[in-house]
Amino acid sequence: MNDDTIALRADGLYKVFGRHADEAVIQLHRGTPRDELGAGTTAAVIDASFEVRRGEIFVVMGLSGSGKSTLIRMLNGLHDATAGTVEVAGERITDIPAKRLREIRRKRISMVFQHFALLPHRTVIDNVAYGLEIQGVPLEERVARARKVTEIVGLKGWEEKHPSELSGGMQQRVGLARALAADTDVLLMDEAFSALDPLIRREMQDQLLELQAELGKTIIFITHDLNEAMYIGDRIAVMRDGRIVQIGSPEDILTNPANDYVEQFVQDVDRAKVLTAESVMRKPRAVVHVGAGPRAALTTMRDEQLAGAYVVNKDRTIVGWVSDRDVFDLVRRGEKDLASVIRADHGAVATDTALADLFIPSLEAALPLGVIDHRDRLVGVIPRVTLLAALGGEPEAAATATPRPDPLPAEVVDEVLEAAVGAGAGNPKEAI
Amino acid sequence: MEFRIPVGTWIDAFFEWLEDTFSWLFEALRQLFIWMFDAVDWIFATPPALVVVAVVALGALLARGWKFALGAIAGLLFIMSVNQWDNAIDSLALVLVAAFLAVVISIPLGIWAARNDTVSKILKPVMDFLQTLPAFVYLVPALGLFRIGVAPGIIATLIFAMAPGVRLTELGIRGVDKEVVEAGQAFGAHPRRILRQIQIPLAMPSIMAGINQIIMLSLSMVVIAGLVGAGGLGGDVAQAISALNVSLGFEAGLSVVVLAILLDRFTASFGKGLGLYSRWRRSYVAKKEADQQARFDAEEEIARGGRRPVATV
């Protein structure tokens, strides 16, 4: 039951404020909408269940009033759950004695706040060491540890300043450092970057991702900003009116919204930054094996009406590409080996490249852009029409789009035009 | 139609019962109050007046700066010049004792009320009652329970002055940024520790305002307490009323004003960062922090191998 890979589990969580809370939970369970509970009873969180895996960034996204702040406060017991359970590292934290709950907060789960919540009468280093102080770590050691973390978040040289002397971004770094210094497995972040201006926010997001990659913390991040959720989240839970309406990876949410609400919500997301090459790529129509002769290659291209094809090894690792004309020449000269005409500049991109970074490679590539996995195997291609369709929000449209045929070869056109003039078919100006 | 609720009779009976049942307690309190008053009075009355003036002026300089020090000297010399020094010292001692007791009772009550909604709901009307009941009314039962002298003055003053202390303490603690308190909880701090390390320090301005209010109300009540033989400036004011003595009334009254201004400015300056003391403290803290920072930076450099630690012989 207590799977080691699960850092935190919430099961059937309800939070109802006001009178008759328990009754309200029963009603909600039966399906009564939350606005029919009667005056004075507010359901903030309704039947929330999810699991957060170790080392993952789990984002809870919702507009204000969706219950996300209440939800996060139930995960460390700042709010009691009206019903349901929360487990941290396999241990229940709902309905346990206050003393035990405090111990769990000290050792297992720390928090970063929207408005930083620093102690204004203490210096940066003392703020960072606060969690350690409560854990009972001796002064020398906690200062040493706090200094390390202060340096990690980039506040070296500011240790003895007071929070009021710091900018918002720096204050939140102190908040982050305080949570990191406590050295808990789970980090709760309540709209941690929402109070910062956009440039600083992006910087902090990048820093958080770096830290997470380095330290492997489990992070539960609350935000109302979908772009932020998409940027930092490994998985996202979308909340609306107290309920979790969808849990999935950013791409899941974007490409398979669970309902109209989520769909509307994700409309404004910058798809180019969230979707990756992998999510839009198609199966290559044809590839040429490096050992195959020119005749086989030309046949393949003719059958698929392609002007070129990627060349791969037996294990599908990419070698390069060939054009139909080069291969045509080889066949005419009767050569048996393809190697002389393989071009190495295939320009293939990695599977996790964001759409935004595909445009220029796509322009530069002679063929539909190749996509390779971490072992250099060609796993797909992205024709330009597919790229456009994905940006438009309907990747499937590309399948039905008919590409414009290649123009007629110039000499053929010339021939026909000359023939027409020769026949005296009229003034060329009229034809225009 | 003759309809009357005998509230007065009931309350009278209640106080008589109190007096009969707890006379030992009131006697003990009376002795305690008198002892405290005598002690404080002795501190101010024993040294020569000019020494007291000098000490107060020094205190003013430390707390608020030289302007206030000059003002304090001028004010105290005025009191001496109208021959009200001894009265003023008596009143000051009364105020300090009553205000001290009021602070000792009201701040814990305020903290309790801030942390418990039920307590808050009960205390609120009680405080309203204590504050709005005309001040003179306290004196009557106080006289009955404590007999004439400083004791009824102190008890009436303390009850009258308590309310703002309770209120402003509760307000201050409830007004502490909720997120900061949550931060304490989220890191697993015990509620007592949150109170000590977060709530009280952050509520300090409000609590200090409460203490200031307590002292000001105490002073106004102490004057009224002159009516029950508590003496001091209030005694002279009461005497001036009964004798229609305008000059005595104003001399004593103006001395009260001087005392009020001094007490107000003193208590209002706590925690505001004015005066010499705060300046010294600030530079001391800044120096300590700069030293610490320099030590951190040096250790950092040593750790990186850029500089060798200075060998100690």
Short mmCIF file of N, CA and C in Angstrom, two decimals, chain B residues 6-147:
data_model
loop_
_atom_site.label_atom_id
_atom_site.label_comp_id
_atom_site.label_asym_id
_atom_site.label_seq_id
_atom_site.Cartn_x
_atom_site.Cartn_y
_atom_site.Cartn_z
N PRO B 6 -34.65 47.06 41.52
CA PRO B 6 -33.72 47.50 42.58
C PRO B 6 -32.28 47.11 42.30
N VAL B 7 -31.77 47.55 41.13
CA VAL B 7 -30.39 47.19 40.75
C VAL B 7 -29.42 47.65 41.82
N GLY B 8 -29.62 48.88 42.25
CA GLY B 8 -28.73 49.45 43.25
C GLY B 8 -28.65 48.59 44.49
N THR B 9 -29.82 48.15 44.95
CA THR B 9 -29.86 47.32 46.16
C THR B 9 -29.08 46.03 45.97
N TRP B 10 -29.30 45.43 44.76
CA TRP B 10 -28.58 44.17 44.49
C TRP B 10 -27.08 44.38 44.53
N ILE B 11 -26.64 45.40 43.80
CA ILE B 11 -25.19 45.62 43.72
C ILE B 11 -24.64 45.91 45.11
N ASP B 12 -25.40 46.68 45.87
CA ASP B 12 -24.99 47.00 47.24
C ASP B 12 -24.82 45.71 48.05
N ALA B 13 -25.82 44.82 47.88
CA ALA B 13 -25.77 43.55 48.60
C ALA B 13 -24.56 42.74 48.17
N PHE B 14 -24.31 42.80 46.85
CA PHE B 14 -23.18 42.05 46.31
C PHE B 14 -21.87 42.54 46.92
N PHE B 15 -21.71 43.86 46.99
CA PHE B 15 -20.46 44.38 47.53
C PHE B 15 -20.34 44.10 49.04
N GLU B 16 -21.52 44.16 49.69
CA GLU B 16 -21.46 43.85 51.12
C GLU B 16 -21.02 42.41 51.35
N TRP B 17 -21.54 41.54 50.48
CA TRP B 17 -21.16 40.13 50.56
C TRP B 17 -19.66 39.97 50.30
N LEU B 18 -19.18 40.68 49.25
CA LEU B 18 -17.76 40.65 48.94
C LEU B 18 -16.93 41.05 50.15
N GLU B 19 -17.39 42.14 50.73
CA GLU B 19 -16.64 42.71 51.85
C GLU B 19 -16.57 41.72 53.02
N ASP B 20 -17.73 41.09 53.28
CA ASP B 20 -17.77 40.15 54.40
C ASP B 20 -16.93 38.91 54.13
N THR B 21 -17.05 38.40 52.89
CA THR B 21 -16.43 37.12 52.59
C THR B 21 -14.93 37.23 52.36
N PHE B 22 -14.55 38.29 51.64
CA PHE B 22 -13.14 38.36 51.22
C PHE B 22 -12.37 39.49 51.90
N SER B 23 -12.82 39.87 53.08
CA SER B 23 -12.18 41.03 53.70
C SER B 23 -10.67 40.78 53.88
N TRP B 24 -10.29 39.54 54.15
CA TRP B 24 -8.87 39.22 54.30
C TRP B 24 -8.10 39.50 53.01
N LEU B 25 -8.77 39.15 51.86
CA LEU B 25 -8.12 39.37 50.56
C LEU B 25 -7.94 40.86 50.30
N PHE B 26 -9.01 41.61 50.57
CA PHE B 26 -8.91 43.04 50.29
C PHE B 26 -7.90 43.72 51.21
N GLU B 27 -7.84 43.20 52.41
CA GLU B 27 -6.86 43.77 53.33
C GLU B 27 -5.43 43.50 52.82
N ALA B 28 -5.24 42.26 52.33
CA ALA B 28 -3.92 41.91 51.80
C ALA B 28 -3.58 42.79 50.60
N LEU B 29 -4.57 42.94 49.70
CA LEU B 29 -4.33 43.78 48.52
C LEU B 29 -4.02 45.21 48.93
N ARG B 30 -4.78 45.68 49.92
CA ARG B 30 -4.59 47.05 50.39
C ARG B 30 -3.16 47.25 50.88
N GLN B 31 -2.67 46.26 51.64
CA GLN B 31 -1.30 46.35 52.15
C GLN B 31 -0.29 46.33 50.99
N LEU B 32 -0.58 45.46 50.02
CA LEU B 32 0.32 45.35 48.87
C LEU B 32 0.39 46.67 48.11
N PHE B 33 -0.79 47.25 47.84
CA PHE B 33 -0.84 48.51 47.09
C PHE B 33 -0.09 49.61 47.84
N ILE B 34 -0.36 49.67 49.13
CA ILE B 34 0.28 50.73 49.91
C ILE B 34 1.80 50.54 49.91
N TRP B 35 2.21 49.29 50.03
CA TRP B 35 3.65 49.01 50.03
C TRP B 35 4.28 49.40 48.70
N MET B 36 3.62 49.02 47.60
CA MET B 36 4.15 49.35 46.27
C MET B 36 4.23 50.86 46.08
N PHE B 37 3.16 51.54 46.49
CA PHE B 37 3.12 52.99 46.35
C PHE B 37 4.26 53.63 47.14
N ASP B 38 4.43 53.17 48.37
CA ASP B 38 5.48 53.74 49.21
C ASP B 38 6.85 53.52 48.59
N ALA B 39 7.04 52.33 48.03
CA ALA B 39 8.35 52.02 47.45
C ALA B 39 8.66 52.95 46.29
N VAL B 40 7.70 53.09 45.37
CA VAL B 40 7.94 53.95 44.20
C VAL B 40 8.09 55.41 44.63
N ASP B 41 7.23 55.78 45.57
CA ASP B 41 7.27 57.17 46.05
C ASP B 41 8.64 57.47 46.67
N TRP B 42 9.14 56.49 47.41
CA TRP B 42 10.43 56.66 48.09
C TRP B 42 11.55 56.91 47.07
N ILE B 43 11.50 56.13 45.96
CA ILE B 43 12.55 56.26 44.94
C ILE B 43 12.60 57.70 44.40
N PHE B 44 11.42 58.29 44.16
CA PHE B 44 11.39 59.63 43.56
C PHE B 44 11.53 60.73 44.59
N ALA B 45 11.04 60.47 45.82
CA ALA B 45 10.98 61.55 46.80
C ALA B 45 12.28 61.68 47.60
N THR B 46 13.06 60.59 47.67
CA THR B 46 14.25 60.63 48.52
C THR B 46 15.37 61.55 48.00
N PRO B 47 15.75 61.38 46.70
CA PRO B 47 16.84 62.26 46.24
C PRO B 47 16.34 63.70 46.11
N PRO B 48 17.28 64.68 46.11
CA PRO B 48 16.87 66.06 45.92
C PRO B 48 16.17 66.23 44.57
N ALA B 49 15.22 67.14 44.52
CA ALA B 49 14.38 67.33 43.33
C ALA B 49 15.22 67.54 42.07
N LEU B 50 16.30 68.32 42.19
CA LEU B 50 17.09 68.63 41.00
C LEU B 50 17.79 67.39 40.44
N VAL B 51 18.16 66.48 41.33
CA VAL B 51 18.76 65.22 40.86
C VAL B 51 17.73 64.44 40.04
N VAL B 52 16.49 64.41 40.57
CA VAL B 52 15.44 63.71 39.83
C VAL B 52 15.25 64.35 38.46
N VAL B 53 15.23 65.69 38.45
CA VAL B 53 15.08 66.40 37.17
C VAL B 53 16.20 65.99 36.21
N ALA B 54 17.42 65.96 36.72
CA ALA B 54 18.56 65.63 35.86
C ALA B 54 18.42 64.21 35.31
N VAL B 55 18.03 63.27 36.18
CA VAL B 55 17.89 61.88 35.73
C VAL B 55 16.80 61.76 34.68
N VAL B 56 15.67 62.44 34.93
CA VAL B 56 14.57 62.40 33.96
C VAL B 56 15.04 62.99 32.62
N ALA B 57 15.78 64.10 32.70
CA ALA B 57 16.26 64.74 31.47
C ALA B 57 17.18 63.80 30.71
N LEU B 58 18.04 63.09 31.44
CA LEU B 58 18.94 62.13 30.79
C LEU B 58 18.13 61.02 30.11
N GLY B 59 17.13 60.54 30.84
CA GLY B 59 16.25 59.52 30.27
C GLY B 59 15.58 60.04 29.00
N ALA B 60 15.15 61.29 29.04
CA ALA B 60 14.48 61.89 27.88
C ALA B 60 15.43 61.96 26.70
N LEU B 61 16.69 62.29 26.99
CA LEU B 61 17.69 62.38 25.93
C LEU B 61 17.90 61.02 25.28
N LEU B 62 17.97 59.99 26.10
CA LEU B 62 18.18 58.65 25.57
C LEU B 62 16.97 58.16 24.80
N ALA B 63 15.79 58.51 25.29
CA ALA B 63 14.59 57.94 24.69
C ALA B 63 14.15 58.70 23.45
N ARG B 64 14.33 60.03 23.43
CA ARG B 64 13.73 60.80 22.36
C ARG B 64 14.62 61.85 21.74
N GLY B 65 15.66 62.26 22.45
CA GLY B 65 16.52 63.30 21.88
C GLY B 65 16.53 64.56 22.73
N TRP B 66 17.36 65.54 22.30
CA TRP B 66 17.63 66.70 23.16
C TRP B 66 16.44 67.63 23.31
N LYS B 67 15.59 67.72 22.28
CA LYS B 67 14.44 68.64 22.40
C LYS B 67 13.54 68.21 23.55
N PHE B 68 13.29 66.90 23.58
CA PHE B 68 12.43 66.39 24.63
C PHE B 68 13.11 66.57 25.99
N ALA B 69 14.43 66.41 26.04
CA ALA B 69 15.16 66.59 27.30
C ALA B 69 14.97 68.02 27.82
N LEU B 70 15.12 68.98 26.93
CA LEU B 70 14.93 70.38 27.33
C LEU B 70 13.51 70.61 27.81
N GLY B 71 12.56 70.06 27.07
CA GLY B 71 11.15 70.21 27.45
C GLY B 71 10.89 69.61 28.83
N ALA B 72 11.51 68.46 29.08
CA ALA B 72 11.31 67.79 30.38
C ALA B 72 11.85 68.65 31.51
N ILE B 73 13.03 69.23 31.29
CA ILE B 73 13.62 70.09 32.33
C ILE B 73 12.70 71.28 32.61
N ALA B 74 12.25 71.94 31.54
CA ALA B 74 11.38 73.12 31.70
C ALA B 74 10.12 72.75 32.46
N GLY B 75 9.50 71.61 32.05
CA GLY B 75 8.25 71.19 32.68
C GLY B 75 8.43 70.90 34.17
N LEU B 76 9.50 70.17 34.50
CA LEU B 76 9.70 69.79 35.91
C LEU B 76 10.05 71.01 36.76
N LEU B 77 10.83 71.91 36.18
CA LEU B 77 11.14 73.14 36.92
C LEU B 77 9.88 73.95 37.18
N PHE B 78 8.96 73.94 36.19
CA PHE B 78 7.69 74.63 36.39
C PHE B 78 6.94 74.04 37.59
N ILE B 79 6.88 72.71 37.65
CA ILE B 79 6.18 72.05 38.77
C ILE B 79 6.81 72.46 40.10
N MET B 80 8.15 72.48 40.13
CA MET B 80 8.83 72.90 41.35
C MET B 80 8.48 74.34 41.70
N SER B 81 8.43 75.17 40.66
CA SER B 81 8.22 76.60 40.91
C SER B 81 6.82 76.91 41.41
N VAL B 82 5.83 76.03 41.12
CA VAL B 82 4.49 76.27 41.66
C VAL B 82 4.28 75.46 42.94
N ASN B 83 5.39 74.92 43.42
CA ASN B 83 5.34 74.24 44.71
C ASN B 83 4.45 72.99 44.72
N GLN B 84 4.47 72.27 43.59
CA GLN B 84 3.65 71.06 43.50
C GLN B 84 4.51 69.81 43.39
N TRP B 85 5.80 69.95 43.65
CA TRP B 85 6.73 68.82 43.42
C TRP B 85 6.31 67.57 44.19
N ASP B 86 6.08 67.71 45.48
CA ASP B 86 5.75 66.52 46.27
C ASP B 86 4.45 65.89 45.80
N ASN B 87 3.48 66.74 45.51
CA ASN B 87 2.22 66.22 44.99
C ASN B 87 2.43 65.47 43.67
N ALA B 88 3.24 66.07 42.81
CA ALA B 88 3.48 65.45 41.50
C ALA B 88 4.15 64.09 41.67
N ILE B 89 5.09 64.01 42.63
CA ILE B 89 5.77 62.72 42.87
C ILE B 89 4.76 61.69 43.37
N ASP B 90 3.88 62.12 44.28
CA ASP B 90 2.85 61.19 44.77
C ASP B 90 1.99 60.68 43.62
N SER B 91 1.55 61.63 42.78
CA SER B 91 0.69 61.23 41.65
C SER B 91 1.43 60.30 40.71
N LEU B 92 2.70 60.65 40.44
CA LEU B 92 3.50 59.81 39.55
C LEU B 92 3.61 58.38 40.10
N ALA B 93 3.86 58.29 41.41
CA ALA B 93 3.97 56.97 42.01
C ALA B 93 2.66 56.20 41.88
N LEU B 94 1.55 56.91 42.11
CA LEU B 94 0.24 56.26 41.95
C LEU B 94 0.05 55.76 40.52
N VAL B 95 0.38 56.63 39.56
CA VAL B 95 0.21 56.27 38.15
C VAL B 95 1.07 55.05 37.82
N LEU B 96 2.33 55.10 38.26
CA LEU B 96 3.23 54.01 37.89
C LEU B 96 2.77 52.68 38.48
N VAL B 97 2.35 52.71 39.74
CA VAL B 97 1.89 51.47 40.36
C VAL B 97 0.63 50.95 39.66
N ALA B 98 -0.35 51.85 39.50
CA ALA B 98 -1.61 51.42 38.88
C ALA B 98 -1.39 50.96 37.45
N ALA B 99 -0.57 51.72 36.70
CA ALA B 99 -0.34 51.37 35.30
C ALA B 99 0.41 50.04 35.21
N PHE B 100 1.39 49.86 36.10
CA PHE B 100 2.14 48.60 36.09
C PHE B 100 1.19 47.42 36.31
N LEU B 101 0.33 47.56 37.32
CA LEU B 101 -0.62 46.46 37.59
C LEU B 101 -1.56 46.26 36.40
N ALA B 102 -2.00 47.37 35.81
CA ALA B 102 -2.93 47.26 34.67
C ALA B 102 -2.26 46.55 33.51
N VAL B 103 -0.98 46.87 33.26
CA VAL B 103 -0.25 46.22 32.16
C VAL B 103 -0.09 44.73 32.45
N VAL B 104 0.28 44.43 33.69
CA VAL B 104 0.51 43.03 34.05
C VAL B 104 -0.77 42.20 33.90
N ILE B 105 -1.91 42.82 34.14
CA ILE B 105 -3.16 42.08 33.99
C ILE B 105 -3.65 42.10 32.55
N SER B 106 -3.57 43.27 31.89
CA SER B 106 -4.27 43.41 30.62
C SER B 106 -3.55 42.73 29.46
N ILE B 107 -2.22 42.69 29.47
CA ILE B 107 -1.54 42.10 28.32
C ILE B 107 -1.78 40.59 28.23
N PRO B 108 -1.63 39.85 29.32
CA PRO B 108 -2.00 38.42 29.22
C PRO B 108 -3.46 38.23 28.83
N LEU B 109 -4.34 39.07 29.36
CA LEU B 109 -5.75 38.95 28.97
C LEU B 109 -5.91 39.19 27.47
N GLY B 110 -5.21 40.20 26.97
CA GLY B 110 -5.29 40.51 25.54
C GLY B 110 -4.77 39.35 24.71
N ILE B 111 -3.67 38.74 25.15
CA ILE B 111 -3.11 37.59 24.42
C ILE B 111 -4.10 36.42 24.43
N TRP B 112 -4.68 36.21 25.60
CA TRP B 112 -5.67 35.13 25.72
C TRP B 112 -6.85 35.38 24.78
N ALA B 113 -7.31 36.61 24.76
CA ALA B 113 -8.45 36.95 23.91
C ALA B 113 -8.11 36.80 22.43
N ALA B 114 -6.85 37.10 22.09
CA ALA B 114 -6.46 37.01 20.69
C ALA B 114 -6.45 35.56 20.22
N ARG B 115 -6.21 34.63 21.15
CA ARG B 115 -6.06 33.24 20.76
C ARG B 115 -7.32 32.42 20.98
N ASN B 116 -8.31 33.04 21.60
CA ASN B 116 -9.52 32.28 21.91
C ASN B 116 -10.74 33.16 21.66
N ASP B 117 -11.53 32.78 20.68
CA ASP B 117 -12.67 33.61 20.28
C ASP B 117 -13.70 33.74 21.40
N THR B 118 -13.88 32.69 22.17
CA THR B 118 -14.86 32.76 23.25
C THR B 118 -14.44 33.79 24.29
N VAL B 119 -13.17 33.71 24.69
CA VAL B 119 -12.65 34.68 25.64
C VAL B 119 -12.82 36.10 25.09
N SER B 120 -12.53 36.24 23.82
CA SER B 120 -12.65 37.55 23.19
C SER B 120 -14.08 38.06 23.28
N LYS B 121 -15.02 37.15 23.01
CA LYS B 121 -16.43 37.56 23.01
C LYS B 121 -16.90 37.93 24.41
N ILE B 122 -16.35 37.27 25.42
CA ILE B 122 -16.75 37.61 26.79
C ILE B 122 -16.07 38.91 27.24
N LEU B 123 -14.80 39.05 26.91
CA LEU B 123 -14.05 40.21 27.39
C LEU B 123 -14.52 41.52 26.77
N LYS B 124 -14.96 41.44 25.53
CA LYS B 124 -15.31 42.67 24.81
C LYS B 124 -16.37 43.49 25.56
N PRO B 125 -17.52 42.90 25.88
CA PRO B 125 -18.52 43.70 26.61
C PRO B 125 -18.04 44.11 28.00
N VAL B 126 -17.26 43.22 28.64
CA VAL B 126 -16.75 43.57 29.97
C VAL B 126 -15.88 44.83 29.88
N MET B 127 -15.02 44.86 28.88
CA MET B 127 -14.15 46.03 28.70
C MET B 127 -14.96 47.27 28.37
N ASP B 128 -15.97 47.09 27.51
CA ASP B 128 -16.85 48.23 27.20
C ASP B 128 -17.46 48.78 28.48
N PHE B 129 -17.92 47.85 29.33
CA PHE B 129 -18.56 48.24 30.58
C PHE B 129 -17.58 49.00 31.47
N LEU B 130 -16.39 48.42 31.63
CA LEU B 130 -15.41 49.05 32.51
C LEU B 130 -15.03 50.44 32.03
N GLN B 131 -14.98 50.61 30.71
CA GLN B 131 -14.49 51.87 30.18
C GLN B 131 -15.56 52.96 30.15
N THR B 132 -16.81 52.55 30.06
CA THR B 132 -17.85 53.57 29.91
C THR B 132 -18.54 53.93 31.22
N LEU B 133 -18.45 53.06 32.20
CA LEU B 133 -19.03 53.40 33.50
C LEU B 133 -18.31 54.66 34.02
N PRO B 134 -19.05 55.68 34.42
CA PRO B 134 -18.39 56.91 34.86
C PRO B 134 -17.33 56.60 35.92
N ALA B 135 -16.18 57.23 35.76
CA ALA B 135 -15.03 56.89 36.59
C ALA B 135 -15.31 57.03 38.08
N PHE B 136 -16.11 58.05 38.44
CA PHE B 136 -16.39 58.30 39.86
C PHE B 136 -17.07 57.10 40.52
N VAL B 137 -17.87 56.38 39.71
CA VAL B 137 -18.67 55.30 40.27
C VAL B 137 -17.79 54.19 40.86
N TYR B 138 -16.62 53.98 40.28
CA TYR B 138 -15.72 52.97 40.83
C TYR B 138 -15.30 53.29 42.25
N LEU B 139 -15.19 54.60 42.48
CA LEU B 139 -14.61 55.02 43.75
C LEU B 139 -15.47 54.59 44.94
N VAL B 140 -16.77 54.56 44.71
CA VAL B 140 -17.66 54.30 45.85
C VAL B 140 -17.43 52.91 46.45
N PRO B 141 -17.58 51.82 45.63
CA PRO B 141 -17.31 50.50 46.22
C PRO B 141 -15.84 50.33 46.59
N ALA B 142 -14.95 50.98 45.83
CA ALA B 142 -13.52 50.86 46.15
C ALA B 142 -13.26 51.38 47.56
N LEU B 143 -13.94 52.47 47.89
CA LEU B 143 -13.81 53.04 49.23
C LEU B 143 -14.28 52.04 50.28
N GLY B 144 -15.43 51.41 49.97
CA GLY B 144 -15.99 50.45 50.90
C GLY B 144 -15.06 49.28 51.14
N LEU B 145 -14.44 48.82 50.09
CA LEU B 145 -13.61 47.62 50.19
C LEU B 145 -12.21 47.92 50.72
N PHE B 146 -11.68 49.09 50.35
CA PHE B 146 -10.26 49.34 50.66
C PHE B 146 -10.05 50.49 51.66
N ARG B 147 -11.13 51.07 52.09
CA ARG B 147 -11.03 52.22 53.00
C ARG B 147 -10.29 53.39 52.34
#
